[in-house]
Amino acid sequence: MRRLLFAANWKMHLGPAEARAYLKTFRTRYRRHDDRAVWFFPPAVSLEAAAEAVREREDLLAGAQDIHWEAKGAFTGAVSAPLAAQAGAKATLVGHSERRQLFGETDEDTRKKTAAALAASLVPVLCVGETLAEREAGHTLPVVKRQLAAALGGVEGGALRRVIIAYEPVWAIGTGRNATPQDAALVHREIRAWLAAHGAGETRVVYGGSVSLKNIAELLAEPELDGVLVGGASLNPESWAELVQTAAG
Ligand code: PEP
Protein backbone atom coordinates (compact mmCIF):
# COMPACT_ATOMS: atom_id res chain seq x y z
CA MET A 1 0.00 0.00 0.00
CA ARG A 2 1.27 3.50 -0.89
CA ARG A 3 1.34 5.31 2.45
CA LEU A 4 1.33 9.03 1.84
CA LEU A 5 3.11 11.44 4.15
CA PHE A 6 1.64 14.86 4.89
CA ALA A 7 4.24 16.95 6.71
CA ALA A 8 3.27 20.32 8.22
CA ASN A 9 6.10 22.80 8.70
CA TRP A 10 4.73 25.45 11.05
CA LYS A 11 7.90 27.55 10.80
CA MET A 12 7.89 30.37 13.41
CA HIS A 13 4.18 30.06 14.28
CA LEU A 14 2.06 28.50 17.03
CA GLY A 15 3.29 28.55 20.62
CA PRO A 16 2.59 25.67 23.06
CA ALA A 17 -1.03 26.62 23.92
CA GLU A 18 -1.79 27.34 20.26
CA ALA A 19 -0.22 24.02 19.25
CA ARG A 20 -2.44 22.16 21.72
CA ALA A 21 -5.55 23.96 20.46
CA TYR A 22 -4.56 23.37 16.83
CA LEU A 23 -4.06 19.62 17.36
CA LYS A 24 -7.30 19.29 19.28
CA THR A 25 -9.15 20.83 16.31
CA PHE A 26 -7.17 18.80 13.80
CA ARG A 27 -7.93 15.53 15.58
CA THR A 28 -11.62 16.38 15.60
CA ARG A 29 -11.69 17.33 11.93
CA TYR A 30 -9.39 14.67 10.46
CA ARG A 31 -10.90 11.26 9.85
CA ARG A 32 -8.04 8.78 10.09
CA HIS A 33 -6.90 6.98 6.94
CA ASP A 34 -4.60 3.96 7.15
CA ASP A 35 -2.89 4.96 3.93
CA ARG A 36 -1.57 8.27 5.24
CA ALA A 37 0.55 9.68 8.04
CA VAL A 38 0.51 13.30 9.21
CA TRP A 39 3.67 14.77 10.73
CA PHE A 40 3.87 18.13 12.47
CA PHE A 41 6.99 20.26 12.73
CA PRO A 42 6.28 22.94 15.35
CA PRO A 43 8.80 25.50 16.61
CA ALA A 44 11.07 24.04 19.31
CA VAL A 45 9.15 25.63 22.19
CA SER A 46 5.97 23.81 21.09
CA LEU A 47 7.52 20.43 20.39
CA GLU A 48 6.63 18.84 23.71
CA ALA A 49 3.04 20.10 23.58
CA ALA A 50 2.60 18.83 20.03
CA ALA A 51 4.22 15.46 20.78
CA GLU A 52 1.97 15.02 23.80
CA ALA A 53 -1.12 15.88 21.73
CA VAL A 54 -0.38 13.14 19.16
CA ARG A 55 1.10 10.56 21.54
CA GLU A 56 -1.61 7.91 21.22
CA ARG A 57 -1.96 8.15 17.46
CA GLU A 58 0.30 5.92 15.37
CA ASP A 59 -0.54 7.94 12.24
CA LEU A 60 0.41 11.32 13.75
CA LEU A 61 3.89 12.42 14.81
CA ALA A 62 5.81 15.50 15.92
CA GLY A 63 9.28 16.49 14.75
CA ALA A 64 11.85 19.28 15.07
CA GLN A 65 12.37 21.93 12.40
CA ASP A 66 16.11 21.92 12.92
CA ILE A 67 18.76 20.37 15.18
CA HIS A 68 22.36 21.09 16.04
CA TRP A 69 24.82 18.35 15.14
CA GLU A 70 26.43 18.20 18.58
CA ALA A 71 24.61 16.20 21.25
CA LYS A 72 25.23 18.81 23.97
CA GLY A 73 27.46 21.70 24.91
CA ALA A 74 27.89 25.46 24.83
CA PHE A 75 25.72 26.29 21.78
CA THR A 76 23.40 29.00 23.01
CA GLY A 77 19.99 28.88 21.40
CA ALA A 78 20.52 25.53 19.69
CA VAL A 79 18.61 22.28 20.22
CA SER A 80 20.37 18.95 19.79
CA ALA A 81 18.85 15.76 18.39
CA PRO A 82 18.81 14.01 21.80
CA LEU A 83 17.13 17.08 23.38
CA ALA A 84 14.50 17.16 20.63
CA ALA A 85 13.95 13.42 21.14
CA GLN A 86 13.51 14.02 24.89
CA ALA A 87 10.79 16.55 24.04
CA GLY A 88 9.02 13.88 21.98
CA ALA A 89 10.37 14.43 18.47
CA LYS A 90 10.52 11.39 16.23
CA ALA A 91 11.83 13.21 13.16
CA THR A 92 13.59 16.40 12.15
CA LEU A 93 13.82 18.57 9.07
CA VAL A 94 17.38 18.97 7.82
CA GLY A 95 18.59 21.59 5.36
CA HIS A 96 15.32 23.43 4.86
CA SER A 97 15.95 26.16 2.28
CA GLU A 98 15.18 28.85 4.88
CA ARG A 99 17.96 27.42 7.06
CA ARG A 100 20.29 27.34 4.09
CA GLN A 101 19.41 30.80 2.79
CA LEU A 102 18.65 32.82 5.93
CA PHE A 103 20.97 31.14 8.43
CA GLY A 104 23.87 30.22 6.17
CA GLU A 105 23.51 26.47 6.61
CA THR A 106 26.02 24.68 4.40
CA ASP A 107 26.03 21.26 2.72
CA GLU A 108 28.57 20.17 5.35
CA ASP A 109 26.17 21.24 8.12
CA THR A 110 23.44 19.08 6.55
CA ARG A 111 25.82 16.11 6.59
CA LYS A 112 26.51 16.55 10.31
CA LYS A 113 22.84 17.14 11.13
CA THR A 114 21.70 14.07 9.18
CA ALA A 115 24.24 11.92 11.03
CA ALA A 116 23.19 13.41 14.39
CA ALA A 117 19.52 12.76 13.65
CA LEU A 118 20.16 9.14 12.72
CA ALA A 119 22.33 8.63 15.83
CA ALA A 120 19.43 9.88 17.98
CA SER A 121 16.90 7.67 16.12
CA LEU A 122 15.14 10.67 14.59
CA VAL A 123 13.98 10.34 10.98
CA PRO A 124 15.83 13.02 8.99
CA VAL A 125 13.62 14.74 6.40
CA LEU A 126 16.35 16.10 4.16
CA CYS A 127 15.24 19.10 2.10
CA VAL A 128 16.89 19.63 -1.27
CA GLY A 129 16.05 21.94 -4.14
CA GLU A 130 17.33 24.53 -6.55
CA THR A 131 16.93 28.31 -6.56
CA LEU A 132 15.24 30.10 -9.43
CA ALA A 133 18.61 31.22 -10.85
CA GLU A 134 19.90 27.63 -10.70
CA ARG A 135 16.76 26.37 -12.40
CA GLU A 136 16.95 28.96 -15.15
CA ALA A 137 20.59 28.08 -15.73
CA GLY A 138 19.55 24.43 -16.20
CA HIS A 139 21.32 23.33 -13.01
CA THR A 140 18.42 21.73 -11.14
CA LEU A 141 19.67 18.14 -11.24
CA PRO A 142 23.35 18.86 -10.50
CA VAL A 143 22.33 21.03 -7.52
CA VAL A 144 19.97 18.42 -6.10
CA LYS A 145 22.52 15.64 -6.57
CA ARG A 146 25.22 17.77 -4.94
CA GLN A 147 22.95 18.33 -1.92
CA LEU A 148 22.15 14.60 -1.70
CA ALA A 149 25.78 13.57 -1.98
CA ALA A 150 26.88 16.12 0.60
CA ALA A 151 24.30 15.17 3.21
CA LEU A 152 24.07 11.44 2.58
CA GLY A 153 27.36 10.44 0.98
CA GLY A 154 28.63 8.75 4.14
CA VAL A 155 25.33 7.14 5.19
CA GLU A 156 25.16 3.40 4.46
CA GLY A 157 22.15 1.70 2.81
CA GLY A 158 20.36 0.53 5.98
CA ALA A 159 20.39 3.98 7.57
CA LEU A 160 19.73 5.65 4.23
CA ARG A 161 16.39 3.86 3.98
CA ARG A 162 15.31 5.67 7.19
CA VAL A 163 15.85 9.08 5.60
CA ILE A 164 13.02 10.90 3.81
CA ILE A 165 13.85 13.30 1.01
CA ALA A 166 11.78 16.44 0.49
CA TYR A 167 12.25 17.94 -2.96
CA GLU A 168 11.53 21.61 -2.36
CA PRO A 169 12.41 23.91 -5.24
CA VAL A 170 13.31 27.18 -3.51
CA TRP A 171 11.39 29.24 -6.08
CA ALA A 172 8.20 27.43 -5.09
CA ILE A 173 8.40 27.89 -1.31
CA GLY A 174 5.99 30.46 0.04
CA THR A 175 5.56 32.00 -3.41
CA GLY A 176 2.21 30.54 -4.44
CA ARG A 177 3.97 29.06 -7.46
CA ASN A 178 4.18 25.26 -7.27
CA ALA A 179 6.13 22.91 -9.49
CA THR A 180 3.90 20.98 -11.87
CA PRO A 181 3.47 17.29 -11.02
CA GLN A 182 5.56 16.54 -14.13
CA ASP A 183 8.37 18.90 -13.05
CA ALA A 184 8.44 17.34 -9.61
CA ALA A 185 8.25 13.78 -10.97
CA LEU A 186 11.28 14.34 -13.16
CA VAL A 187 13.41 15.41 -10.20
CA HIS A 188 11.94 12.69 -7.94
CA ARG A 189 12.98 10.04 -10.46
CA GLU A 190 16.55 11.36 -10.42
CA ILE A 191 16.56 11.42 -6.61
CA ARG A 192 15.35 7.80 -6.55
CA ALA A 193 18.01 6.80 -9.06
CA TRP A 194 20.67 8.40 -6.83
CA LEU A 195 19.28 6.64 -3.77
CA ALA A 196 19.04 3.29 -5.59
CA ALA A 197 22.67 3.61 -6.63
CA HIS A 198 23.49 4.01 -2.93
CA GLY A 199 21.48 0.97 -1.83
CA ALA A 200 18.24 2.68 -0.79
CA GLY A 201 15.76 2.54 -3.66
CA GLU A 202 12.71 2.48 -1.37
CA THR A 203 13.42 5.77 0.40
CA ARG A 204 10.36 8.04 0.42
CA VAL A 205 10.49 11.23 -1.64
CA VAL A 206 7.96 13.98 -0.94
CA TYR A 207 7.36 17.31 -2.69
CA GLY A 208 7.18 20.74 -1.05
CA GLY A 209 6.50 24.23 -2.42
CA SER A 210 3.17 26.10 -2.35
CA VAL A 211 1.09 22.96 -1.90
CA SER A 212 -2.53 23.96 -1.25
CA LEU A 213 -6.08 22.69 -1.27
CA LYS A 214 -6.22 23.75 -4.92
CA ASN A 215 -3.33 21.63 -6.18
CA ILE A 216 -3.03 18.71 -3.73
CA ALA A 217 -5.17 16.24 -5.69
CA GLU A 218 -3.35 16.96 -8.93
CA LEU A 219 0.08 16.67 -7.28
CA LEU A 220 -0.66 13.40 -5.51
CA ALA A 221 -2.16 11.89 -8.65
CA GLU A 222 1.50 11.71 -9.71
CA PRO A 223 2.77 8.34 -8.39
CA GLU A 224 6.34 9.65 -8.01
CA LEU A 225 5.19 11.74 -5.02
CA ASP A 226 5.12 9.85 -1.71
CA GLY A 227 3.58 12.85 0.01
CA VAL A 228 4.02 16.56 0.59
CA LEU A 229 5.81 18.98 2.92
CA VAL A 230 3.65 22.04 3.45
CA GLY A 231 4.27 25.40 5.10
CA GLY A 232 1.61 28.10 4.73
CA ALA A 233 -1.30 25.78 4.00
CA SER A 234 -0.65 23.75 7.16
CA LEU A 235 -1.19 26.60 9.63
CA ASN A 236 -4.95 26.38 9.88
CA PRO A 237 -6.05 23.06 11.43
CA GLU A 238 -9.40 22.96 9.65
CA SER A 239 -8.10 23.54 6.15
CA TRP A 240 -5.05 21.33 6.80
CA ALA A 241 -7.37 18.50 7.84
CA GLU A 242 -9.35 19.14 4.68
CA LEU A 243 -6.19 19.10 2.57
CA VAL A 244 -5.08 15.74 4.01
CA GLN A 245 -8.63 14.41 3.59
CA THR A 246 -9.01 15.70 0.02
CA ALA A 247 -6.16 13.61 -1.24
CA ALA A 248 -7.84 10.58 0.33
CA GLY A 249 -10.58 10.67 -2.29
C1 PEP B 1 8.05 24.74 3.41
O1 PEP B 1 8.23 25.57 4.27
O2 PEP B 1 8.69 23.68 3.44
C2 PEP B 1 7.08 25.00 2.34
C3 PEP B 1 6.97 24.15 1.37
O3 PEP B 1 6.34 26.18 2.45
P1 PEP B 1 5.06 26.59 1.58
O4 PEP B 1 4.14 25.39 1.56
O5 PEP B 1 4.47 27.74 2.31
O6 PEP B 1 5.53 26.91 0.21
Tab-separated table of C-alpha atoms and ligand atoms in Angstrom:
chain	number	residue	atom	x	y	z
A	1	MET	CA	0.000	0.000	0.000
A	2	ARG	CA	1.266	3.501	-0.892
A	3	ARG	CA	1.342	5.311	2.453
A	4	LEU	CA	1.335	9.028	1.840
A	5	LEU	CA	3.115	11.441	4.146
A	6	PHE	CA	1.641	14.864	4.889
A	7	ALA	CA	4.239	16.954	6.709
A	8	ALA	CA	3.266	20.316	8.222
A	9	ASN	CA	6.096	22.805	8.697
A	10	TRP	CA	4.731	25.446	11.054
A	11	LYS	CA	7.897	27.550	10.795
A	12	MET	CA	7.887	30.371	13.412
A	13	HIS	CA	4.181	30.060	14.280
A	14	LEU	CA	2.060	28.504	17.031
A	15	GLY	CA	3.294	28.552	20.621
A	16	PRO	CA	2.586	25.675	23.063
A	17	ALA	CA	-1.026	26.615	23.921
A	18	GLU	CA	-1.787	27.342	20.261
A	19	ALA	CA	-0.218	24.022	19.253
A	20	ARG	CA	-2.443	22.161	21.724
A	21	ALA	CA	-5.552	23.956	20.464
A	22	TYR	CA	-4.562	23.369	16.833
A	23	LEU	CA	-4.058	19.623	17.362
A	24	LYS	CA	-7.300	19.294	19.278
A	25	THR	CA	-9.150	20.827	16.314
A	26	PHE	CA	-7.172	18.797	13.797
A	27	ARG	CA	-7.928	15.532	15.584
A	28	THR	CA	-11.620	16.376	15.599
A	29	ARG	CA	-11.685	17.327	11.928
A	30	TYR	CA	-9.387	14.675	10.457
A	31	ARG	CA	-10.895	11.265	9.855
A	32	ARG	CA	-8.041	8.784	10.095
A	33	HIS	CA	-6.904	6.976	6.935
A	34	ASP	CA	-4.604	3.956	7.145
A	35	ASP	CA	-2.887	4.959	3.926
A	36	ARG	CA	-1.574	8.265	5.242
A	37	ALA	CA	0.546	9.680	8.036
A	38	VAL	CA	0.512	13.301	9.214
A	39	TRP	CA	3.665	14.769	10.730
A	40	PHE	CA	3.868	18.130	12.474
A	41	PHE	CA	6.994	20.260	12.734
A	42	PRO	CA	6.281	22.941	15.353
A	43	PRO	CA	8.798	25.498	16.610
A	44	ALA	CA	11.074	24.044	19.310
A	45	VAL	CA	9.146	25.627	22.186
A	46	SER	CA	5.968	23.809	21.091
A	47	LEU	CA	7.522	20.428	20.391
A	48	GLU	CA	6.633	18.839	23.706
A	49	ALA	CA	3.040	20.104	23.583
A	50	ALA	CA	2.604	18.827	20.034
A	51	ALA	CA	4.224	15.458	20.776
A	52	GLU	CA	1.969	15.020	23.798
A	53	ALA	CA	-1.122	15.875	21.727
A	54	VAL	CA	-0.379	13.145	19.159
A	55	ARG	CA	1.103	10.563	21.537
A	56	GLU	CA	-1.610	7.915	21.217
A	57	ARG	CA	-1.956	8.150	17.464
A	58	GLU	CA	0.305	5.923	15.369
A	59	ASP	CA	-0.541	7.943	12.238
A	60	LEU	CA	0.413	11.322	13.750
A	61	LEU	CA	3.891	12.417	14.809
A	62	ALA	CA	5.813	15.503	15.917
A	63	GLY	CA	9.281	16.486	14.747
A	64	ALA	CA	11.846	19.280	15.067
A	65	GLN	CA	12.371	21.930	12.400
A	66	ASP	CA	16.108	21.924	12.923
A	67	ILE	CA	18.755	20.370	15.182
A	68	HIS	CA	22.357	21.095	16.044
A	69	TRP	CA	24.817	18.350	15.144
A	70	GLU	CA	26.434	18.202	18.581
A	71	ALA	CA	24.612	16.198	21.252
A	72	LYS	CA	25.231	18.807	23.969
A	73	GLY	CA	27.460	21.699	24.913
A	74	ALA	CA	27.893	25.457	24.828
A	75	PHE	CA	25.718	26.286	21.781
A	76	THR	CA	23.402	29.002	23.011
A	77	GLY	CA	19.994	28.880	21.403
A	78	ALA	CA	20.520	25.535	19.695
A	79	VAL	CA	18.613	22.283	20.220
A	80	SER	CA	20.369	18.946	19.785
A	81	ALA	CA	18.851	15.756	18.386
A	82	PRO	CA	18.807	14.007	21.800
A	83	LEU	CA	17.134	17.076	23.380
A	84	ALA	CA	14.502	17.156	20.627
A	85	ALA	CA	13.947	13.424	21.142
A	86	GLN	CA	13.505	14.020	24.893
A	87	ALA	CA	10.786	16.550	24.044
A	88	GLY	CA	9.021	13.880	21.981
A	89	ALA	CA	10.374	14.427	18.470
A	90	LYS	CA	10.524	11.385	16.225
A	91	ALA	CA	11.830	13.207	13.157
A	92	THR	CA	13.594	16.396	12.146
A	93	LEU	CA	13.820	18.568	9.069
A	94	VAL	CA	17.379	18.968	7.818
A	95	GLY	CA	18.592	21.587	5.361
A	96	HIS	CA	15.322	23.431	4.860
A	97	SER	CA	15.949	26.160	2.282
A	98	GLU	CA	15.181	28.848	4.881
A	99	ARG	CA	17.959	27.416	7.062
A	100	ARG	CA	20.293	27.335	4.089
A	101	GLN	CA	19.414	30.804	2.785
A	102	LEU	CA	18.650	32.824	5.928
A	103	PHE	CA	20.970	31.140	8.433
A	104	GLY	CA	23.866	30.220	6.166
A	105	GLU	CA	23.506	26.473	6.612
A	106	THR	CA	26.024	24.678	4.403
A	107	ASP	CA	26.033	21.265	2.717
A	108	GLU	CA	28.572	20.174	5.348
A	109	ASP	CA	26.166	21.239	8.122
A	110	THR	CA	23.439	19.081	6.548
A	111	ARG	CA	25.817	16.115	6.586
A	112	LYS	CA	26.508	16.547	10.310
A	113	LYS	CA	22.844	17.139	11.132
A	114	THR	CA	21.702	14.069	9.184
A	115	ALA	CA	24.243	11.921	11.029
A	116	ALA	CA	23.194	13.409	14.388
A	117	ALA	CA	19.516	12.761	13.653
A	118	LEU	CA	20.157	9.140	12.723
A	119	ALA	CA	22.329	8.629	15.826
A	120	ALA	CA	19.434	9.877	17.982
A	121	SER	CA	16.901	7.672	16.124
A	122	LEU	CA	15.139	10.672	14.586
A	123	VAL	CA	13.985	10.337	10.980
A	124	PRO	CA	15.826	13.023	8.991
A	125	VAL	CA	13.622	14.736	6.403
A	126	LEU	CA	16.346	16.099	4.160
A	127	CYS	CA	15.240	19.099	2.102
A	128	VAL	CA	16.887	19.627	-1.272
A	129	GLY	CA	16.049	21.936	-4.144
A	130	GLU	CA	17.327	24.532	-6.550
A	131	THR	CA	16.929	28.309	-6.558
A	132	LEU	CA	15.235	30.104	-9.428
A	133	ALA	CA	18.607	31.216	-10.848
A	134	GLU	CA	19.899	27.635	-10.698
A	135	ARG	CA	16.756	26.371	-12.399
A	136	GLU	CA	16.954	28.963	-15.155
A	137	ALA	CA	20.590	28.078	-15.728
A	138	GLY	CA	19.554	24.426	-16.201
A	139	HIS	CA	21.318	23.334	-13.006
A	140	THR	CA	18.421	21.734	-11.145
A	141	LEU	CA	19.666	18.142	-11.244
A	142	PRO	CA	23.348	18.856	-10.497
A	143	VAL	CA	22.329	21.028	-7.521
A	144	VAL	CA	19.966	18.417	-6.101
A	145	LYS	CA	22.524	15.639	-6.570
A	146	ARG	CA	25.221	17.765	-4.936
A	147	GLN	CA	22.953	18.329	-1.923
A	148	LEU	CA	22.149	14.604	-1.703
A	149	ALA	CA	25.780	13.567	-1.976
A	150	ALA	CA	26.885	16.125	0.602
A	151	ALA	CA	24.297	15.174	3.214
A	152	LEU	CA	24.069	11.436	2.577
A	153	GLY	CA	27.362	10.436	0.982
A	154	GLY	CA	28.631	8.752	4.140
A	155	VAL	CA	25.330	7.137	5.185
A	156	GLU	CA	25.161	3.405	4.458
A	157	GLY	CA	22.150	1.702	2.814
A	158	GLY	CA	20.363	0.529	5.984
A	159	ALA	CA	20.394	3.983	7.572
A	160	LEU	CA	19.729	5.649	4.225
A	161	ARG	CA	16.390	3.858	3.982
A	162	ARG	CA	15.315	5.669	7.191
A	163	VAL	CA	15.849	9.083	5.604
A	164	ILE	CA	13.020	10.896	3.809
A	165	ILE	CA	13.848	13.304	1.006
A	166	ALA	CA	11.778	16.441	0.488
A	167	TYR	CA	12.247	17.935	-2.962
A	168	GLU	CA	11.534	21.610	-2.357
A	169	PRO	CA	12.414	23.908	-5.237
A	170	VAL	CA	13.312	27.181	-3.513
A	171	TRP	CA	11.386	29.244	-6.077
A	172	ALA	CA	8.195	27.430	-5.093
A	173	ILE	CA	8.399	27.888	-1.311
A	174	GLY	CA	5.987	30.457	0.035
A	175	THR	CA	5.561	32.000	-3.411
A	176	GLY	CA	2.208	30.540	-4.444
A	177	ARG	CA	3.968	29.058	-7.465
A	178	ASN	CA	4.179	25.265	-7.271
A	179	ALA	CA	6.135	22.911	-9.494
A	180	THR	CA	3.902	20.984	-11.868
A	181	PRO	CA	3.471	17.289	-11.021
A	182	GLN	CA	5.556	16.538	-14.134
A	183	ASP	CA	8.370	18.902	-13.049
A	184	ALA	CA	8.444	17.338	-9.605
A	185	ALA	CA	8.249	13.783	-10.970
A	186	LEU	CA	11.280	14.335	-13.162
A	187	VAL	CA	13.405	15.405	-10.200
A	188	HIS	CA	11.937	12.693	-7.937
A	189	ARG	CA	12.978	10.036	-10.463
A	190	GLU	CA	16.548	11.357	-10.421
A	191	ILE	CA	16.555	11.422	-6.614
A	192	ARG	CA	15.345	7.802	-6.553
A	193	ALA	CA	18.012	6.797	-9.058
A	194	TRP	CA	20.668	8.401	-6.835
A	195	LEU	CA	19.285	6.639	-3.767
A	196	ALA	CA	19.044	3.286	-5.585
A	197	ALA	CA	22.668	3.605	-6.632
A	198	HIS	CA	23.494	4.014	-2.931
A	199	GLY	CA	21.477	0.973	-1.827
A	200	ALA	CA	18.240	2.680	-0.789
A	201	GLY	CA	15.757	2.540	-3.661
A	202	GLU	CA	12.708	2.476	-1.373
A	203	THR	CA	13.420	5.775	0.399
A	204	ARG	CA	10.361	8.037	0.417
A	205	VAL	CA	10.494	11.230	-1.638
A	206	VAL	CA	7.959	13.977	-0.937
A	207	TYR	CA	7.363	17.313	-2.685
A	208	GLY	CA	7.178	20.741	-1.055
A	209	GLY	CA	6.496	24.227	-2.420
A	210	SER	CA	3.171	26.095	-2.349
A	211	VAL	CA	1.089	22.964	-1.904
A	212	SER	CA	-2.529	23.961	-1.254
A	213	LEU	CA	-6.076	22.688	-1.273
A	214	LYS	CA	-6.222	23.753	-4.917
A	215	ASN	CA	-3.332	21.628	-6.181
A	216	ILE	CA	-3.030	18.708	-3.728
A	217	ALA	CA	-5.173	16.244	-5.692
A	218	GLU	CA	-3.350	16.956	-8.928
A	219	LEU	CA	0.080	16.675	-7.283
A	220	LEU	CA	-0.660	13.403	-5.508
A	221	ALA	CA	-2.156	11.889	-8.653
A	222	GLU	CA	1.499	11.708	-9.714
A	223	PRO	CA	2.771	8.336	-8.392
A	224	GLU	CA	6.338	9.648	-8.013
A	225	LEU	CA	5.190	11.737	-5.025
A	226	ASP	CA	5.125	9.847	-1.714
A	227	GLY	CA	3.582	12.846	0.005
A	228	VAL	CA	4.021	16.558	0.590
A	229	LEU	CA	5.812	18.985	2.915
A	230	VAL	CA	3.651	22.039	3.450
A	231	GLY	CA	4.271	25.405	5.100
A	232	GLY	CA	1.610	28.099	4.733
A	233	ALA	CA	-1.305	25.776	4.000
A	234	SER	CA	-0.653	23.752	7.164
A	235	LEU	CA	-1.187	26.602	9.626
A	236	ASN	CA	-4.948	26.378	9.882
A	237	PRO	CA	-6.046	23.059	11.431
A	238	GLU	CA	-9.398	22.961	9.654
A	239	SER	CA	-8.103	23.543	6.152
A	240	TRP	CA	-5.053	21.335	6.805
A	241	ALA	CA	-7.373	18.503	7.839
A	242	GLU	CA	-9.354	19.135	4.680
A	243	LEU	CA	-6.192	19.096	2.569
A	244	VAL	CA	-5.085	15.743	4.010
A	245	GLN	CA	-8.625	14.412	3.587
A	246	THR	CA	-9.009	15.704	0.023
A	247	ALA	CA	-6.164	13.615	-1.241
A	248	ALA	CA	-7.836	10.581	0.325
A	249	GLY	CA	-10.578	10.666	-2.286
B	1	PEP	C1	8.048	24.735	3.411
B	1	PEP	O1	8.227	25.572	4.272
B	1	PEP	O2	8.688	23.676	3.438
B	1	PEP	C2	7.084	25.005	2.344
B	1	PEP	C3	6.972	24.148	1.370
B	1	PEP	O3	6.343	26.176	2.451
B	1	PEP	P1	5.058	26.592	1.583
B	1	PEP	O4	4.135	25.387	1.556
B	1	PEP	O5	4.468	27.736	2.309
B	1	PEP	O6	5.530	26.907	0.208
